[in-house]
Backbone as numpy.savetxt, mean C-alpha at the origin, in Angstrom:
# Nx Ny Nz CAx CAy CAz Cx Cy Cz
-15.05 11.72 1.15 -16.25 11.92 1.96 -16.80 10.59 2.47
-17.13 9.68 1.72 -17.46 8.49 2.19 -16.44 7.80 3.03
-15.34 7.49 2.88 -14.07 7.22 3.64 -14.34 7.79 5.03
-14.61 9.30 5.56 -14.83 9.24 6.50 -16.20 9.30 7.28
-17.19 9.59 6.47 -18.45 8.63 6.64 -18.29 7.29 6.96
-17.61 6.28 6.71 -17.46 5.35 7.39 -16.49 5.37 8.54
-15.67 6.17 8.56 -14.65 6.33 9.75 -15.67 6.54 11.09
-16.74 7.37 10.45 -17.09 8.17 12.25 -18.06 7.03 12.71
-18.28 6.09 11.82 -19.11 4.61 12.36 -18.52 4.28 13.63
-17.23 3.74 13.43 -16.21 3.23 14.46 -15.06 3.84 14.37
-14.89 5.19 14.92 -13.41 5.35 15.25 -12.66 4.49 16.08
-13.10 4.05 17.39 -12.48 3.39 18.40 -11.76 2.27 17.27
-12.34 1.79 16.78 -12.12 0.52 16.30 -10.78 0.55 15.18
-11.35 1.64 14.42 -10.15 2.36 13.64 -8.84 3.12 13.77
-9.13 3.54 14.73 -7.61 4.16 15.40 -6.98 3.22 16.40
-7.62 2.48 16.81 -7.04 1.44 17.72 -6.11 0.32 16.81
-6.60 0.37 15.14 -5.98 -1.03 14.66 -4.58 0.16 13.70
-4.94 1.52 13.72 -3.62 2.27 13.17 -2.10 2.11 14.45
-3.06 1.75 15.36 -1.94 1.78 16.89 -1.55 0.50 16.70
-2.10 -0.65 16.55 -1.71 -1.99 16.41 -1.10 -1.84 15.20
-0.90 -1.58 14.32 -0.11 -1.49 12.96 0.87 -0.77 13.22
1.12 0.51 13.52 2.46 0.61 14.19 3.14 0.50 14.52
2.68 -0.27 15.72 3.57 -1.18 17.03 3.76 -2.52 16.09
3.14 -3.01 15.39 3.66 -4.33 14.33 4.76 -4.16 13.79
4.45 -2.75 12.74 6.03 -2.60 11.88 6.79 -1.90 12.49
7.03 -1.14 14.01 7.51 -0.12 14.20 8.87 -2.08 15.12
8.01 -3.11 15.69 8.78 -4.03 16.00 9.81 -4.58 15.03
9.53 -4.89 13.76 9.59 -5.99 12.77 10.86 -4.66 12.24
10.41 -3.87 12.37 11.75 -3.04 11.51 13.14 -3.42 12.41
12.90 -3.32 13.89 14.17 -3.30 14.12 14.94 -4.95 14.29
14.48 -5.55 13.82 15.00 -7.31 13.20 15.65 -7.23 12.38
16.90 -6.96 12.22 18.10 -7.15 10.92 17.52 -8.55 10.07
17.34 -8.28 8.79 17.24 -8.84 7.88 15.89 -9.58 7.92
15.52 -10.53 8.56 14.71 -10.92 9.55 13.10 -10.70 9.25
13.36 -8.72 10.03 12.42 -7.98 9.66 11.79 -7.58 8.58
12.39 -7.43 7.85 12.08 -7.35 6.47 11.29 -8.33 5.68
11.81 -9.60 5.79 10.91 -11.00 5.45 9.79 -10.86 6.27
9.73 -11.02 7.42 8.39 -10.81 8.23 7.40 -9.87 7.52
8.08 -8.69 7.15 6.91 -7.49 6.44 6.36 -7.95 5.44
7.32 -8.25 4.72 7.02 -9.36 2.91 5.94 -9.89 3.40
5.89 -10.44 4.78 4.53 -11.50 4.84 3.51 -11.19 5.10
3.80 -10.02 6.19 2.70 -9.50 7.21 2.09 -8.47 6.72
2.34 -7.78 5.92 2.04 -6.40 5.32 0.86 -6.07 4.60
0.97 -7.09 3.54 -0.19 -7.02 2.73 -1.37 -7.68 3.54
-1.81 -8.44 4.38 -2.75 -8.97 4.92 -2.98 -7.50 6.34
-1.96 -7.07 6.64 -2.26 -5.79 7.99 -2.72 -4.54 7.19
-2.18 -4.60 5.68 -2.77 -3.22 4.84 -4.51 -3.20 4.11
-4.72 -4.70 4.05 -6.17 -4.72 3.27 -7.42 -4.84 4.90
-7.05 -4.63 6.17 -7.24 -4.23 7.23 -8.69 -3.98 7.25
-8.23 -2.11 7.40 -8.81 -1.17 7.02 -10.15 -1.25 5.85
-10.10 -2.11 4.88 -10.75 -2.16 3.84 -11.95 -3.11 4.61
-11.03 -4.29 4.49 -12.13 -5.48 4.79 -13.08 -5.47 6.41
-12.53 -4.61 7.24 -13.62 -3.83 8.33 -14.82 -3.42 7.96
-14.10 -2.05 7.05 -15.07 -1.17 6.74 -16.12 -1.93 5.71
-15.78 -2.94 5.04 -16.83 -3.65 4.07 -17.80 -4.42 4.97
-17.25 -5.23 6.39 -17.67 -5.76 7.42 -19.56 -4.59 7.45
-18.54 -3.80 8.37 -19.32 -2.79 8.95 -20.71 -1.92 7.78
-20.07 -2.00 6.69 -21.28 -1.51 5.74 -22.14 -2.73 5.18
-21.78 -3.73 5.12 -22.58 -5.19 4.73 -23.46 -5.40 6.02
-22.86 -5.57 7.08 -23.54 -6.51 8.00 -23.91 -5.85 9.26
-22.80 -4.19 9.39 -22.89 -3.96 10.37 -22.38 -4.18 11.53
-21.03 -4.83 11.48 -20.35 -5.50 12.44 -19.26 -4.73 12.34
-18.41 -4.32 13.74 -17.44 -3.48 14.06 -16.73 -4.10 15.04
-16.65 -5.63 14.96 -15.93 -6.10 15.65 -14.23 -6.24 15.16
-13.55 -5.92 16.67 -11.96 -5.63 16.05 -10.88 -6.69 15.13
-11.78 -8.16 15.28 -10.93 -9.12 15.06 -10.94 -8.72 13.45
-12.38 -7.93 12.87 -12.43 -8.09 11.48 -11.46 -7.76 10.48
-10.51 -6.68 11.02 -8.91 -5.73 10.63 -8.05 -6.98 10.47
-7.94 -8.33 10.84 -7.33 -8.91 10.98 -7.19 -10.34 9.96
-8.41 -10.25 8.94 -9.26 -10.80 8.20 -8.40 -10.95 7.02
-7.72 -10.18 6.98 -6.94 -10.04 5.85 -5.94 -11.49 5.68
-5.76 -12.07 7.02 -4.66 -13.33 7.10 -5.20 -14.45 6.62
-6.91 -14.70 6.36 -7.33 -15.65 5.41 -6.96 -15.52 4.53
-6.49 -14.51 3.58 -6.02 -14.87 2.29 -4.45 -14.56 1.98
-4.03 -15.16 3.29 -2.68 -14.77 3.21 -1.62 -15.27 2.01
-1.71 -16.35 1.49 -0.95 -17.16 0.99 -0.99 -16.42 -0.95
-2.01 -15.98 -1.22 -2.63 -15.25 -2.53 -1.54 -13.81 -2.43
-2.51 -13.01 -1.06 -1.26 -12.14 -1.16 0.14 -11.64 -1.24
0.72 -12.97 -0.38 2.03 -13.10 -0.48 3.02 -13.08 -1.83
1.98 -13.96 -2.65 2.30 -14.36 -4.19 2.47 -13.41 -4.60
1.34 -12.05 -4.36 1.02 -11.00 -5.12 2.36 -10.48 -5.06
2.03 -10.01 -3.79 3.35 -9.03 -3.03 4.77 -9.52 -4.15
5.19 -10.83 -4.06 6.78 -11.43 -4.31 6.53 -10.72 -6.01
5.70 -11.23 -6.45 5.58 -11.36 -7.80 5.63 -9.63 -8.20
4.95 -8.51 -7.37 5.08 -7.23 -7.71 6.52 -6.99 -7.28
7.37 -7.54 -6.12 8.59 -6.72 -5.77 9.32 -7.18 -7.06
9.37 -8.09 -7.45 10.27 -9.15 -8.77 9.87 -8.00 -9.71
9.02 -7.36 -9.75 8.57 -6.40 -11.19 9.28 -5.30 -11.15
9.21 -4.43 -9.69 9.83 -3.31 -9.05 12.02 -3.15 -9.11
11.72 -4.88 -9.00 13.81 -4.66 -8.90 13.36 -4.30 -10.25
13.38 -5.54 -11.58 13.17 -5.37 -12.56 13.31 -3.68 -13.21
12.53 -3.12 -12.89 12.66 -1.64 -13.51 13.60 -0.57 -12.49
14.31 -1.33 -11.32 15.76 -0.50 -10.77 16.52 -1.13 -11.08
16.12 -2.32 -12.06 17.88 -2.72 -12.45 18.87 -1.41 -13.27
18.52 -0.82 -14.29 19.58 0.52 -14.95 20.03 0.94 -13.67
19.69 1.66 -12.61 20.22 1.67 -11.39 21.20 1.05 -10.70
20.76 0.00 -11.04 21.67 -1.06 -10.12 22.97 -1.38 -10.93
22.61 -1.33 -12.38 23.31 -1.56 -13.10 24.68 -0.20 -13.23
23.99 0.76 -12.99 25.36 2.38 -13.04 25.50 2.25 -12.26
24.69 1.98 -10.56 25.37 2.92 -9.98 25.82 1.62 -8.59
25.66 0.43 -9.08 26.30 -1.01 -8.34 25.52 -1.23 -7.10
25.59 -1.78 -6.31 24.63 -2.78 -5.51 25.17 -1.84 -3.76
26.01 -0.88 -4.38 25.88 -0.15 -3.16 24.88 1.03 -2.79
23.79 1.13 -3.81 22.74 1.68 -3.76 21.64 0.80 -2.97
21.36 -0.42 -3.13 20.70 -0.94 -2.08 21.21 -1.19 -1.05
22.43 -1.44 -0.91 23.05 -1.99 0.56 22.77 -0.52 1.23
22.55 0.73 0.58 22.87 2.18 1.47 21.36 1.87 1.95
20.26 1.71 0.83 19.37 1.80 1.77 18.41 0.38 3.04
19.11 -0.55 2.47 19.12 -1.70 3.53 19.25 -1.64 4.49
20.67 -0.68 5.20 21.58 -0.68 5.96 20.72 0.52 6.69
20.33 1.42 5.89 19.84 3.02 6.41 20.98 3.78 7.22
22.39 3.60 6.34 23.31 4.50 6.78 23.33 5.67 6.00
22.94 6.60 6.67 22.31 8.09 6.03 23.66 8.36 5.30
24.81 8.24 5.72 26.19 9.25 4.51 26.11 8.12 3.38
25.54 6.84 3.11 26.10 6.01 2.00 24.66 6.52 1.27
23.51 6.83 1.91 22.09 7.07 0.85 22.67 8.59 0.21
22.72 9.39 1.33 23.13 10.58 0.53 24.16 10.78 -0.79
25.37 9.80 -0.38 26.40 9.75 -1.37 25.55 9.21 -2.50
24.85 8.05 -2.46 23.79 7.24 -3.74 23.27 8.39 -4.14
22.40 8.93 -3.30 21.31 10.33 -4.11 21.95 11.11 -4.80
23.64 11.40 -4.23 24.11 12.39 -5.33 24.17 11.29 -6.84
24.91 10.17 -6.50 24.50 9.64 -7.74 23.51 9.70 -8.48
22.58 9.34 -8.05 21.29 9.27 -8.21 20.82 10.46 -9.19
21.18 11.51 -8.52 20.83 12.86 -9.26 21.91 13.66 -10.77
22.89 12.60 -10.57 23.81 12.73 -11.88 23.08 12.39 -13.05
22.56 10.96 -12.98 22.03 10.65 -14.10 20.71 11.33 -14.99
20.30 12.26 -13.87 19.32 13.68 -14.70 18.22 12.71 -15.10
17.84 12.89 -16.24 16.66 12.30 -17.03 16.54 11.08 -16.92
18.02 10.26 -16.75 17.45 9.14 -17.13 16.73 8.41 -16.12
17.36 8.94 -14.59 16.43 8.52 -13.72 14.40 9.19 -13.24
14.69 10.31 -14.22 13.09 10.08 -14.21 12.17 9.80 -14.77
13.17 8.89 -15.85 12.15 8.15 -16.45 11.74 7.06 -15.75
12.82 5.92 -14.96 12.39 5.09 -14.29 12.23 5.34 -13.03
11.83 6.41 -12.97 11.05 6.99 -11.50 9.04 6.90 -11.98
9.30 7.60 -13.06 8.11 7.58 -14.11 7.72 6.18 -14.30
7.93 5.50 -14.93 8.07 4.02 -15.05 7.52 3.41 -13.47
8.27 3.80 -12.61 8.12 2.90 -11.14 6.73 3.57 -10.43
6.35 4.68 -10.54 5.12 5.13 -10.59 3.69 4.63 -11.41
4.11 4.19 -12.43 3.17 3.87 -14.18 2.30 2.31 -13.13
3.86 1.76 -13.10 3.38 0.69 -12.59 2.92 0.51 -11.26
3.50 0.97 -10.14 2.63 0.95 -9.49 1.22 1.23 -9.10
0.68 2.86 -9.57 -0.47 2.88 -9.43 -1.65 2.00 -9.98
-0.91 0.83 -11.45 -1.84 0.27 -12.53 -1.90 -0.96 -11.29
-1.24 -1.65 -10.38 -1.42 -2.84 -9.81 -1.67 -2.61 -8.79
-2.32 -1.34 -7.98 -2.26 -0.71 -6.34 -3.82 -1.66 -5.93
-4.58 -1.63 -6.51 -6.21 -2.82 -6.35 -5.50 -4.19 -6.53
-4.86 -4.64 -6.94 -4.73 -5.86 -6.42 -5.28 -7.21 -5.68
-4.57 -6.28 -4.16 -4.83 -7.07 -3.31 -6.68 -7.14 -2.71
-7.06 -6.24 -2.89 -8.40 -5.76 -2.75 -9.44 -6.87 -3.67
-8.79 -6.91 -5.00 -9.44 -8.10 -6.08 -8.97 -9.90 -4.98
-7.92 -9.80 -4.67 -7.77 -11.17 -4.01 -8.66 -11.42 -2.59
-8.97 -10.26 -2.25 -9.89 -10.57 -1.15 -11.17 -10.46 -1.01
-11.68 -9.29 -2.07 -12.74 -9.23 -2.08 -13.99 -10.20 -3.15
-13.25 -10.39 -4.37 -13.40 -10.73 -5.86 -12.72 -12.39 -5.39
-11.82 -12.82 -4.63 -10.96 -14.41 -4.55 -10.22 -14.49 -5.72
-9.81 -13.88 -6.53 -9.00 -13.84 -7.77 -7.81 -14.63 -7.21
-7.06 -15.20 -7.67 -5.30 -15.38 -8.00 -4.83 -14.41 -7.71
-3.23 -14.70 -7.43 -2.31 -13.64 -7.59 -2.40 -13.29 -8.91
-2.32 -13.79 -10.05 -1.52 -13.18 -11.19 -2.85 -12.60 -11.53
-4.45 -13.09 -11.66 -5.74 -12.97 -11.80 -5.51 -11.22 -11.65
-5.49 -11.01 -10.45 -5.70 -9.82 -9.85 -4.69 -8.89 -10.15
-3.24 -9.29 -10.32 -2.66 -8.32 -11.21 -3.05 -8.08 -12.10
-3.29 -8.77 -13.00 -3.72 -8.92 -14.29 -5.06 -7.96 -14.28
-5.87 -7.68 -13.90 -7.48 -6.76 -13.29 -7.26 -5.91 -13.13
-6.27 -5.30 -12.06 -5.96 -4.35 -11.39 -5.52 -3.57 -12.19
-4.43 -4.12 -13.34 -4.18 -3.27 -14.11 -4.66 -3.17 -15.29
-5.90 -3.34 -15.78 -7.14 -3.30 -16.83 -7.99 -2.36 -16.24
-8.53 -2.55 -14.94 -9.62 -1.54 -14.39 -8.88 -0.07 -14.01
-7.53 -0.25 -13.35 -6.84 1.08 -13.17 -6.55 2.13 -13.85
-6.39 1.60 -15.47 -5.98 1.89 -16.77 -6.80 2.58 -17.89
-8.35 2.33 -17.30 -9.08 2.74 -17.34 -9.90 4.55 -17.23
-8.84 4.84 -16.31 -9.06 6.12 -16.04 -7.48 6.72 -14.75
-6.54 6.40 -15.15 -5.45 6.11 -14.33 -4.87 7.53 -13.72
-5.06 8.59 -14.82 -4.89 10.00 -14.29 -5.61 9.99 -13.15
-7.22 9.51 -12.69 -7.78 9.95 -11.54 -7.46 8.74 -10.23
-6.53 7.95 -11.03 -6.12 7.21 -9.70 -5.01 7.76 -9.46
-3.99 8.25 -10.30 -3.07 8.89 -9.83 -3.58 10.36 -8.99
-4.81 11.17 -9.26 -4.40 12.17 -8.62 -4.99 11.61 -6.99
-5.78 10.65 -6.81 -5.81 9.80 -5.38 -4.91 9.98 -4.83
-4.03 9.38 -5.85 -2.83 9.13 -4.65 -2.10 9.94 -4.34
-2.12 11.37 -5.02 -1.21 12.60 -4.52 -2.04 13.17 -3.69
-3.88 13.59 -3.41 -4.21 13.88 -2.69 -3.94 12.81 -1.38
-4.19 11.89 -1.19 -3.65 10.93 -0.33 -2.43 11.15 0.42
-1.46 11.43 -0.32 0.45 11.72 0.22 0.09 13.26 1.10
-0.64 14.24 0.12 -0.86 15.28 0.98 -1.49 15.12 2.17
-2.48 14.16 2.06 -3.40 14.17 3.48 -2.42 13.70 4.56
-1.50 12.54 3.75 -0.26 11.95 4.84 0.61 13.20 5.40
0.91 13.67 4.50 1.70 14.76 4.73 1.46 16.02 5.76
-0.14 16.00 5.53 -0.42 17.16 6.51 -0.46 16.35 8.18
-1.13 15.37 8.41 -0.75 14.86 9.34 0.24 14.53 10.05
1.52 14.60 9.17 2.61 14.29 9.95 3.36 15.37 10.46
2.86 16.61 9.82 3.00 18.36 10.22 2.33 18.46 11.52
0.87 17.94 11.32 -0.03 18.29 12.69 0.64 17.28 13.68
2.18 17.40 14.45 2.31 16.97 15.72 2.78 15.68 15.68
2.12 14.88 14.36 2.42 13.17 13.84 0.96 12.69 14.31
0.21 13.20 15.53 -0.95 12.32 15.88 -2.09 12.48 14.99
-2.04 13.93 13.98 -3.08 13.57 12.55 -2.50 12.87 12.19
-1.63 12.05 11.85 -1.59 11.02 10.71 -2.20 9.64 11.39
-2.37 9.73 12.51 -2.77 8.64 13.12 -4.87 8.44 12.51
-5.11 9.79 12.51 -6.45 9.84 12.07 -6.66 9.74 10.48
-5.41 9.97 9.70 -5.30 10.41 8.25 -5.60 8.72 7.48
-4.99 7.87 8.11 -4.13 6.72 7.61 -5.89 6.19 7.32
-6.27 6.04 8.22 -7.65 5.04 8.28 -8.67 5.94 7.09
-8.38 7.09 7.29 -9.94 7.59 6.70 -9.45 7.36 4.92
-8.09 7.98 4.47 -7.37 7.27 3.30 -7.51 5.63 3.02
-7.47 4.92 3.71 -7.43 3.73 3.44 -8.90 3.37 3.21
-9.95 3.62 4.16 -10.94 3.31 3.54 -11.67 4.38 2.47
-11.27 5.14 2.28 -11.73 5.96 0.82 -11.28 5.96 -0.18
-10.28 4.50 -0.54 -9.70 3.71 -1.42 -10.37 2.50 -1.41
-10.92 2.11 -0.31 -11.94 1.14 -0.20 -13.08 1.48 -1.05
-13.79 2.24 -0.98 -15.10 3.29 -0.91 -14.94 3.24 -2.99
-14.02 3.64 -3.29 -13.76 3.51 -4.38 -13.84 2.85 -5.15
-12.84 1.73 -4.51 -12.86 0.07 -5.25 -14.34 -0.68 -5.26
-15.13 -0.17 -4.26 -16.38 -0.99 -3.94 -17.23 0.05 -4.96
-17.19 1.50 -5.32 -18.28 1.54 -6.52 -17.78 1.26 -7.92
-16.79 0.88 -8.12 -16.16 1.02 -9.39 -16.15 -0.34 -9.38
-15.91 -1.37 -8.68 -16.70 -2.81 -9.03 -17.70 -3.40 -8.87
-18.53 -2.75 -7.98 -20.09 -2.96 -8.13 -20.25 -3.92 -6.34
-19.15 -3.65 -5.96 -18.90 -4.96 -4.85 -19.93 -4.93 -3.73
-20.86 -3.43 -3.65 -21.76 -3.77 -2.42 -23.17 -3.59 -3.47
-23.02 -3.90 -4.57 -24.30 -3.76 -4.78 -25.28 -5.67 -4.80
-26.37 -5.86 -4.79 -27.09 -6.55 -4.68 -26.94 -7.58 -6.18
-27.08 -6.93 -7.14 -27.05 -8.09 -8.06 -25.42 -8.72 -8.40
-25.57 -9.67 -9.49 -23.91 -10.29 -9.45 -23.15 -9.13 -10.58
């Protein structure tokens, strides 16, 4: 509710920077190898966007477009973050990598649909054991998903803010997990409605993860 309580402040402003994010990664993808490093860089500073607007716009009142873009002051923190979470992520697909050999990432590197499919049948041999580290790759992600939010909003460190993210998340983690499945659904229904709801879905999700992070750390309130 608040998420899009702040959406109907500035839509223009908000759907205009889901169109500029698009056209960013929809470029950067098609750069063999390239592209990919570019995202590593660009990603986390184009994803905390959305957040650091909408904090703009409820602090001060300002809905100016450059503010989506705000995120590249703390680029160098996030980056850390980012490397230091993907290093965590191989980490728990190594058993993977380890059965089923390094032609499981090259299938999906490459995005040659008969080598992913052939992997998935693999994939689906190993039964249990892959959902545990499906389980596992979930655990952890949702405990470090604030993060980047602590590095920009809070100035924490990279490791600072891992380190937070997954103390405050942990805290009550079932209701961050069910966020994020209502979230996938909201993605989900948008991409049913035509693809152009998801264009409206993305922003009002992103800042009602904002909306969140800011009462559960106290971040717009007045005292320290």
């Amino acid at each position: 509710n608040k998420g899009l309580e702040i959406f109907k402040k500035n839509p223009g402003g908000h759907l205009g920077y889901v169109l500029v994010f698009i056209v960013i990664s929809s470029v950067t993808s098609f750069i063999p190898f390239l592209g990919t490093l570019i995202g590593v860089v660009i990603n986390p500073p184009l994803g905390v966007g959305f957040a650091i607007a909408a904090h703009k716009q409820e602090k001060s009142g300002s809905d100016e477009f450059g503010n989506f873009f705000r995120g590249f002051d703390y680029i160098a923190q996030l980056l850390v973050a980012n490397i230091i979470k993907m290093i965590v992520y191989v980490i728990i697909a190594l058993p993977l990598v380890f059965i089923l050999g390094f032609s499981l990432i090259s299938a999906f590197m490459t995005g040659d649909v008969d080598s992913i499919m052939e992997s998935s049948s693999q994939i689906a041999s190993m039964g249990l054991g892959f959902f545990v580290i499906f389980f596992i790759y979930i655990y952890v992600a949702v405990s470090l998903r604030w993060t980047n939010y602590l590095i920009v909003f809070h100035k924490y460190d990279a490791v600072e803010a891992i380190k937070t993210s997954w103390k405050l998340v942990n805290k009550n983690w079932f209701a961050h997990l069910g966020f994020g499945v209502l979230a996938f659904l909201a993605l989900m229904g948008g991409v049913i409605a035509l693809i152009v709801g998801i264009i409206f879905v993305i922003p009002i999700v992103a800042i009602a993860d904002y909306a969140g992070f800011a009462d559960i750390t106290g971040l717009n309130q007045d005292n320290d």
